[in-house]
Amino acid sequence: MSWWFGGTPSASEISTTGEECELVAVRIEKTSSNSRRIAGEIVVDASLMDVWSILTDYDNLSTHVPNLVASKRISGAPTGNAGDGSYECRLYQRGAQKIIGFEFGADVTMDMTEAIVVAGKAGPITQSHELDAKLSPAPVSSSSMFPEERRINFKCVDSQFFSVFDGTWRVVQMPDNPFTGEAETTVSYTVDVRPKGPVPVAALEWRIREDVPTNLRAVKKAAMEVGVNGVMESQHSSVNAQSSADDSDQGTFADFILDYENETLGAYLE
């Protein structure tokens, strides 16, 4: 096992005060000659719900994470509601990175499964993002002895580059910061990777170890600046926009029918 610190900061990751990005420790394990386990962790100055809402904003993850150019749910009806702790869906993602100067766009389709652990017991939480925000802005259990933990397990089902790309996002509510009184949450990411075909595992290891700190910092930034309220507002705006578009389409179709009937009736009367 080896440790690596860093990640390549991008312009979007530099704060408005000009401060450099924080270092993130990345753990790398050689699980076989052609596979690796890569993991990282970061502390976020925000509530568990702020972090969770970003990670479960599946169709908009590419707006929060700079290394993603696409993220969307596909194929079939999902189970439950996103963020409720029992939700399952199939997610397509496409990354945009460079390896040794070449553009590398890795597509991966994964089955996502949410889980919530409260006081050491796993099970679904029926509250959605909206109910959590309205009824209880704090997580279900904030006890320092049994802090609430939320997980998103993912498993690769299709990829051109990976035969294995399986792992877990873990979100754990920590005790409030004793100096500031603000909420703190630990976010960790672990992935097992094995390349498909002739792709060398060393190249993927290098690319992913660079991406893990970048992605963790991006999730932290989004949780602190967007959070659960921002995600809810964005989702409501999308629903309203879709509703307006549907109403417009229905109006256009109705106008077409009316024009057709008038033209037909006019021809008949002539």
JSON list of N, CA and C in Angstrom, two decimals, residues 192-244:
[
{"chain": "A", "resi": 192, "resn": "ASP", "atom": "N", "xyz": [-12.42, 0.31, -6.68]},
{"chain": "A", "resi": 192, "resn": "ASP", "atom": "CA", "xyz": [-11.60, -0.78, -7.19]},
{"chain": "A", "resi": 192, "resn": "ASP", "atom": "C", "xyz": [-11.63, -0.71, -8.71]},
{"chain": "A", "resi": 193, "resn": "VAL", "atom": "N", "xyz": [-10.46, -0.66, -9.32]},
{"chain": "A", "resi": 193, "resn": "VAL", "atom": "CA", "xyz": [-10.40, -0.55, -10.78]},
{"chain": "A", "resi": 193, "resn": "VAL", "atom": "C", "xyz": [-9.57, -1.66, -11.38]},
{"chain": "A", "resi": 194, "resn": "ARG", "atom": "N", "xyz": [-10.04, -2.13, -12.52]},
{"chain": "A", "resi": 194, "resn": "ARG", "atom": "CA", "xyz": [-9.27, -3.08, -13.33]},
{"chain": "A", "resi": 194, "resn": "ARG", "atom": "C", "xyz": [-9.54, -2.73, -14.79]},
{"chain": "A", "resi": 195, "resn": "PRO", "atom": "N", "xyz": [-8.50, -2.49, -15.57]},
{"chain": "A", "resi": 195, "resn": "PRO", "atom": "CA", "xyz": [-8.71, -2.09, -16.96]},
{"chain": "A", "resi": 195, "resn": "PRO", "atom": "C", "xyz": [-9.18, -3.24, -17.82]},
{"chain": "A", "resi": 196, "resn": "LYS", "atom": "N", "xyz": [-9.76, -2.86, -18.95]},
{"chain": "A", "resi": 196, "resn": "LYS", "atom": "CA", "xyz": [-10.22, -3.86, -19.92]},
{"chain": "A", "resi": 196, "resn": "LYS", "atom": "C", "xyz": [-9.28, -3.81, -21.13]},
{"chain": "A", "resi": 197, "resn": "GLY", "atom": "N", "xyz": [-8.89, -4.97, -21.63]},
{"chain": "A", "resi": 197, "resn": "GLY", "atom": "CA", "xyz": [-8.06, -5.02, -22.82]},
{"chain": "A", "resi": 197, "resn": "GLY", "atom": "C", "xyz": [-6.65, -4.54, -22.57]},
{"chain": "A", "resi": 198, "resn": "PRO", "atom": "N", "xyz": [-6.08, -3.82, -23.54]},
{"chain": "A", "resi": 198, "resn": "PRO", "atom": "CA", "xyz": [-4.65, -3.48, -23.45]},
{"chain": "A", "resi": 198, "resn": "PRO", "atom": "C", "xyz": [-4.35, -2.23, -22.62]},
{"chain": "A", "resi": 199, "resn": "VAL", "atom": "N", "xyz": [-5.35, -1.60, -22.05]},
{"chain": "A", "resi": 199, "resn": "VAL", "atom": "CA", "xyz": [-5.11, -0.37, -21.28]},
{"chain": "A", "resi": 199, "resn": "VAL", "atom": "C", "xyz": [-4.24, -0.71, -20.06]},
{"chain": "A", "resi": 200, "resn": "PRO", "atom": "N", "xyz": [-3.09, -0.07, -19.89]},
{"chain": "A", "resi": 200, "resn": "PRO", "atom": "CA", "xyz": [-2.21, -0.39, -18.75]},
{"chain": "A", "resi": 200, "resn": "PRO", "atom": "C", "xyz": [-2.79, 0.15, -17.44]},
{"chain": "A", "resi": 201, "resn": "VAL", "atom": "N", "xyz": [-2.75, -0.68, -16.40]},
{"chain": "A", "resi": 201, "resn": "VAL", "atom": "CA", "xyz": [-3.32, -0.27, -15.12]},
{"chain": "A", "resi": 201, "resn": "VAL", "atom": "C", "xyz": [-2.55, 0.91, -14.53]},
{"chain": "A", "resi": 202, "resn": "ALA", "atom": "N", "xyz": [-1.25, 1.02, -14.82]},
{"chain": "A", "resi": 202, "resn": "ALA", "atom": "CA", "xyz": [-0.46, 2.12, -14.28]},
{"chain": "A", "resi": 202, "resn": "ALA", "atom": "C", "xyz": [-0.98, 3.48, -14.77]},
{"chain": "A", "resi": 203, "resn": "ALA", "atom": "N", "xyz": [-1.42, 3.54, -16.03]},
{"chain": "A", "resi": 203, "resn": "ALA", "atom": "CA", "xyz": [-1.95, 4.79, -16.57]},
{"chain": "A", "resi": 203, "resn": "ALA", "atom": "C", "xyz": [-3.25, 5.16, -15.88]},
{"chain": "A", "resi": 204, "resn": "LEU", "atom": "N", "xyz": [-4.13, 4.17, -15.67]},
{"chain": "A", "resi": 204, "resn": "LEU", "atom": "CA", "xyz": [-5.38, 4.44, -14.99]},
{"chain": "A", "resi": 204, "resn": "LEU", "atom": "C", "xyz": [-5.15, 4.83, -13.53]},
{"chain": "A", "resi": 205, "resn": "GLU", "atom": "N", "xyz": [-4.20, 4.14, -12.89]},
{"chain": "A", "resi": 205, "resn": "GLU", "atom": "CA", "xyz": [-3.88, 4.47, -11.50]},
{"chain": "A", "resi": 205, "resn": "GLU", "atom": "C", "xyz": [-3.44, 5.92, -11.39]},
{"chain": "A", "resi": 206, "resn": "TRP", "atom": "N", "xyz": [-2.57, 6.34, -12.28]},
{"chain": "A", "resi": 206, "resn": "TRP", "atom": "CA", "xyz": [-2.09, 7.72, -12.25]},
{"chain": "A", "resi": 206, "resn": "TRP", "atom": "C", "xyz": [-3.22, 8.70, -12.47]},
{"chain": "A", "resi": 207, "resn": "ARG", "atom": "N", "xyz": [-4.10, 8.40, -13.44]},
{"chain": "A", "resi": 207, "resn": "ARG", "atom": "CA", "xyz": [-5.19, 9.32, -13.76]},
{"chain": "A", "resi": 207, "resn": "ARG", "atom": "C", "xyz": [-6.18, 9.42, -12.61]},
{"chain": "A", "resi": 208, "resn": "ILE", "atom": "N", "xyz": [-6.55, 8.28, -12.04]},
{"chain": "A", "resi": 208, "resn": "ILE", "atom": "CA", "xyz": [-7.56, 8.28, -10.97]},
{"chain": "A", "resi": 208, "resn": "ILE", "atom": "C", "xyz": [-7.01, 8.89, -9.69]},
{"chain": "A", "resi": 209, "resn": "ARG", "atom": "N", "xyz": [-5.75, 8.66, -9.39]},
{"chain": "A", "resi": 209, "resn": "ARG", "atom": "CA", "xyz": [-5.18, 9.24, -8.17]},
{"chain": "A", "resi": 209, "resn": "ARG", "atom": "C", "xyz": [-5.14, 10.76, -8.29]},
{"chain": "A", "resi": 210, "resn": "GLU", "atom": "N", "xyz": [-5.05, 11.28, -9.52]},
{"chain": "A", "resi": 210, "resn": "GLU", "atom": "CA", "xyz": [-5.13, 12.72, -9.73]},
{"chain": "A", "resi": 210, "resn": "GLU", "atom": "C", "xyz": [-6.57, 13.21, -9.59]},
{"chain": "A", "resi": 211, "resn": "ASP", "atom": "N", "xyz": [-7.51, 12.41, -10.07]},
{"chain": "A", "resi": 211, "resn": "ASP", "atom": "CA", "xyz": [-8.91, 12.83, -10.07]},
{"chain": "A", "resi": 211, "resn": "ASP", "atom": "C", "xyz": [-9.55, 12.79, -8.69]},
{"chain": "A", "resi": 212, "resn": "VAL", "atom": "N", "xyz": [-9.15, 11.85, -7.85]},
{"chain": "A", "resi": 212, "resn": "VAL", "atom": "CA", "xyz": [-9.82, 11.69, -6.55]},
{"chain": "A", "resi": 212, "resn": "VAL", "atom": "C", "xyz": [-9.74, 12.97, -5.72]},
{"chain": "A", "resi": 213, "resn": "PRO", "atom": "N", "xyz": [-8.57, 13.60, -5.53]},
{"chain": "A", "resi": 213, "resn": "PRO", "atom": "CA", "xyz": [-8.54, 14.85, -4.77]},
{"chain": "A", "resi": 213, "resn": "PRO", "atom": "C", "xyz": [-9.36, 15.96, -5.43]},
{"chain": "A", "resi": 214, "resn": "THR", "atom": "N", "xyz": [-9.28, 16.05, -6.76]},
{"chain": "A", "resi": 214, "resn": "THR", "atom": "CA", "xyz": [-10.03, 17.08, -7.48]},
{"chain": "A", "resi": 214, "resn": "THR", "atom": "C", "xyz": [-11.53, 16.90, -7.27]},
{"chain": "A", "resi": 215, "resn": "ASN", "atom": "N", "xyz": [-12.00, 15.66, -7.37]},
{"chain": "A", "resi": 215, "resn": "ASN", "atom": "CA", "xyz": [-13.43, 15.40, -7.21]},
{"chain": "A", "resi": 215, "resn": "ASN", "atom": "C", "xyz": [-13.90, 15.63, -5.78]},
{"chain": "A", "resi": 216, "resn": "LEU", "atom": "N", "xyz": [-13.08, 15.23, -4.81]},
{"chain": "A", "resi": 216, "resn": "LEU", "atom": "CA", "xyz": [-13.46, 15.44, -3.41]},
{"chain": "A", "resi": 216, "resn": "LEU", "atom": "C", "xyz": [-13.52, 16.93, -3.09]},
{"chain": "A", "resi": 217, "resn": "ARG", "atom": "N", "xyz": [-12.56, 17.70, -3.58]},
{"chain": "A", "resi": 217, "resn": "ARG", "atom": "CA", "xyz": [-12.60, 19.14, -3.35]},
{"chain": "A", "resi": 217, "resn": "ARG", "atom": "C", "xyz": [-13.80, 19.78, -4.05]},
{"chain": "A", "resi": 218, "resn": "ALA", "atom": "N", "xyz": [-14.16, 19.25, -5.22]},
{"chain": "A", "resi": 218, "resn": "ALA", "atom": "CA", "xyz": [-15.32, 19.79, -5.94]},
{"chain": "A", "resi": 218, "resn": "ALA", "atom": "C", "xyz": [-16.61, 19.52, -5.17]},
{"chain": "A", "resi": 219, "resn": "VAL", "atom": "N", "xyz": [-16.74, 18.32, -4.62]},
{"chain": "A", "resi": 219, "resn": "VAL", "atom": "CA", "xyz": [-17.93, 18.00, -3.82]},
{"chain": "A", "resi": 219, "resn": "VAL", "atom": "C", "xyz": [-17.99, 18.90, -2.59]},
{"chain": "A", "resi": 220, "resn": "LYS", "atom": "N", "xyz": [-16.84, 19.13, -1.95]},
{"chain": "A", "resi": 220, "resn": "LYS", "atom": "CA", "xyz": [-16.79, 20.02, -0.79]},
{"chain": "A", "resi": 220, "resn": "LYS", "atom": "C", "xyz": [-17.25, 21.42, -1.16]},
{"chain": "A", "resi": 221, "resn": "LYS", "atom": "N", "xyz": [-16.72, 21.94, -2.26]},
{"chain": "A", "resi": 221, "resn": "LYS", "atom": "CA", "xyz": [-17.06, 23.28, -2.72]},
{"chain": "A", "resi": 221, "resn": "LYS", "atom": "C", "xyz": [-18.56, 23.39, -3.01]},
{"chain": "A", "resi": 222, "resn": "ALA", "atom": "N", "xyz": [-19.12, 22.39, -3.70]},
{"chain": "A", "resi": 222, "resn": "ALA", "atom": "CA", "xyz": [-20.53, 22.43, -4.05]},
{"chain": "A", "resi": 222, "resn": "ALA", "atom": "C", "xyz": [-21.41, 22.32, -2.80]},
{"chain": "A", "resi": 223, "resn": "ALA", "atom": "N", "xyz": [-21.01, 21.47, -1.84]},
{"chain": "A", "resi": 223, "resn": "ALA", "atom": "CA", "xyz": [-21.80, 21.31, -0.61]},
{"chain": "A", "resi": 223, "resn": "ALA", "atom": "C", "xyz": [-21.85, 22.62, 0.17]},
{"chain": "A", "resi": 224, "resn": "MET", "atom": "N", "xyz": [-20.74, 23.35, 0.19]},
{"chain": "A", "resi": 224, "resn": "MET", "atom": "CA", "xyz": [-20.68, 24.59, 0.95]},
{"chain": "A", "resi": 224, "resn": "MET", "atom": "C", "xyz": [-21.34, 25.75, 0.22]},
{"chain": "A", "resi": 225, "resn": "GLU", "atom": "N", "xyz": [-21.28, 25.76, -1.11]},
{"chain": "A", "resi": 225, "resn": "GLU", "atom": "CA", "xyz": [-21.80, 26.90, -1.87]},
{"chain": "A", "resi": 225, "resn": "GLU", "atom": "C", "xyz": [-23.20, 26.66, -2.43]},
{"chain": "A", "resi": 226, "resn": "VAL", "atom": "N", "xyz": [-23.55, 25.42, -2.70]},
{"chain": "A", "resi": 226, "resn": "VAL", "atom": "CA", "xyz": [-24.87, 25.09, -3.27]},
{"chain": "A", "resi": 226, "resn": "VAL", "atom": "C", "xyz": [-25.73, 24.42, -2.21]},
{"chain": "A", "resi": 227, "resn": "GLY", "atom": "N", "xyz": [-25.29, 23.27, -1.74]},
{"chain": "A", "resi": 227, "resn": "GLY", "atom": "CA", "xyz": [-25.98, 22.57, -0.66]},
{"chain": "A", "resi": 227, "resn": "GLY", "atom": "C", "xyz": [-27.37, 22.10, -1.02]},
{"chain": "A", "resi": 228, "resn": "VAL", "atom": "N", "xyz": [-28.09, 21.64, 0.00]},
{"chain": "A", "resi": 228, "resn": "VAL", "atom": "CA", "xyz": [-29.40, 21.06, -0.22]},
{"chain": "A", "resi": 228, "resn": "VAL", "atom": "C", "xyz": [-30.39, 22.09, -0.76]},
{"chain": "A", "resi": 229, "resn": "ASN", "atom": "N", "xyz": [-30.32, 23.32, -0.28]},
{"chain": "A", "resi": 229, "resn": "ASN", "atom": "CA", "xyz": [-31.27, 24.34, -0.74]},
{"chain": "A", "resi": 229, "resn": "ASN", "atom": "C", "xyz": [-31.06, 24.67, -2.21]},
{"chain": "A", "resi": 230, "resn": "GLY", "atom": "N", "xyz": [-29.80, 24.78, -2.62]},
{"chain": "A", "resi": 230, "resn": "GLY", "atom": "CA", "xyz": [-29.52, 25.06, -4.02]},
{"chain": "A", "resi": 230, "resn": "GLY", "atom": "C", "xyz": [-29.94, 23.94, -4.94]},
{"chain": "A", "resi": 231, "resn": "VAL", "atom": "N", "xyz": [-29.72, 22.68, -4.51]},
{"chain": "A", "resi": 231, "resn": "VAL", "atom": "CA", "xyz": [-30.13, 21.54, -5.31]},
{"chain": "A", "resi": 231, "resn": "VAL", "atom": "C", "xyz": [-31.65, 21.51, -5.46]},
{"chain": "A", "resi": 232, "resn": "MET", "atom": "N", "xyz": [-32.37, 21.75, -4.38]},
{"chain": "A", "resi": 232, "resn": "MET", "atom": "CA", "xyz": [-33.83, 21.75, -4.42]},
{"chain": "A", "resi": 232, "resn": "MET", "atom": "C", "xyz": [-34.35, 22.85, -5.34]},
{"chain": "A", "resi": 233, "resn": "GLU", "atom": "N", "xyz": [-33.75, 24.04, -5.25]},
{"chain": "A", "resi": 233, "resn": "GLU", "atom": "CA", "xyz": [-34.19, 25.14, -6.12]},
{"chain": "A", "resi": 233, "resn": "GLU", "atom": "C", "xyz": [-33.94, 24.80, -7.58]},
{"chain": "A", "resi": 234, "resn": "SER", "atom": "N", "xyz": [-32.79, 24.19, -7.87]},
{"chain": "A", "resi": 234, "resn": "SER", "atom": "CA", "xyz": [-32.48, 23.82, -9.25]},
{"chain": "A", "resi": 234, "resn": "SER", "atom": "C", "xyz": [-33.45, 22.77, -9.77]},
{"chain": "A", "resi": 235, "resn": "GLN", "atom": "N", "xyz": [-33.76, 21.78, -8.93]},
{"chain": "A", "resi": 235, "resn": "GLN", "atom": "CA", "xyz": [-34.69, 20.74, -9.35]},
{"chain": "A", "resi": 235, "resn": "GLN", "atom": "C", "xyz": [-36.09, 21.29, -9.57]},
{"chain": "A", "resi": 236, "resn": "HIS", "atom": "N", "xyz": [-36.54, 22.19, -8.69]},
{"chain": "A", "resi": 236, "resn": "HIS", "atom": "CA", "xyz": [-37.86, 22.80, -8.87]},
{"chain": "A", "resi": 236, "resn": "HIS", "atom": "C", "xyz": [-37.90, 23.65, -10.13]},
{"chain": "A", "resi": 237, "resn": "SER", "atom": "N", "xyz": [-36.81, 24.36, -10.42]},
{"chain": "A", "resi": 237, "resn": "SER", "atom": "CA", "xyz": [-36.75, 25.18, -11.63]},
{"chain": "A", "resi": 237, "resn": "SER", "atom": "C", "xyz": [-36.84, 24.30, -12.87]},
{"chain": "A", "resi": 238, "resn": "SER", "atom": "N", "xyz": [-36.16, 23.16, -12.83]},
{"chain": "A", "resi": 238, "resn": "SER", "atom": "CA", "xyz": [-36.19, 22.24, -13.97]},
{"chain": "A", "resi": 238, "resn": "SER", "atom": "C", "xyz": [-37.59, 21.69, -14.20]},
{"chain": "A", "resi": 239, "resn": "VAL", "atom": "N", "xyz": [-38.27, 21.34, -13.09]},
{"chain": "A", "resi": 239, "resn": "VAL", "atom": "CA", "xyz": [-39.64, 20.83, -13.20]},
{"chain": "A", "resi": 239, "resn": "VAL", "atom": "C", "xyz": [-40.56, 21.90, -13.78]},
{"chain": "A", "resi": 240, "resn": "ASN", "atom": "N", "xyz": [-40.43, 23.14, -13.30]},
{"chain": "A", "resi": 240, "resn": "ASN", "atom": "CA", "xyz": [-41.27, 24.23, -13.80]},
{"chain": "A", "resi": 240, "resn": "ASN", "atom": "C", "xyz": [-41.00, 24.51, -15.27]},
{"chain": "A", "resi": 241, "resn": "ALA", "atom": "N", "xyz": [-39.71, 24.45, -15.67]},
{"chain": "A", "resi": 241, "resn": "ALA", "atom": "CA", "xyz": [-39.36, 24.68, -17.06]},
{"chain": "A", "resi": 241, "resn": "ALA", "atom": "C", "xyz": [-39.93, 23.60, -17.96]},
{"chain": "A", "resi": 242, "resn": "GLN", "atom": "N", "xyz": [-39.87, 22.33, -17.50]},
{"chain": "A", "resi": 242, "resn": "GLN", "atom": "CA", "xyz": [-40.43, 21.23, -18.26]},
{"chain": "A", "resi": 242, "resn": "GLN", "atom": "C", "xyz": [-41.93, 21.35, -18.38]},
{"chain": "A", "resi": 243, "resn": "SER", "atom": "N", "xyz": [-42.58, 21.78, -17.28]},
{"chain": "A", "resi": 243, "resn": "SER", "atom": "CA", "xyz": [-44.03, 21.96, -17.29]},
{"chain": "A", "resi": 243, "resn": "SER", "atom": "C", "xyz": [-44.44, 23.05, -18.27]},
{"chain": "A", "resi": 244, "resn": "SER", "atom": "N", "xyz": [-43.67, 24.15, -18.31]},
{"chain": "A", "resi": 244, "resn": "SER", "atom": "CA", "xyz": [-43.96, 25.23, -19.24]},
{"chain": "A", "resi": 244, "resn": "SER", "atom": "C", "xyz": [-43.78, 24.78, -20.68]}
]
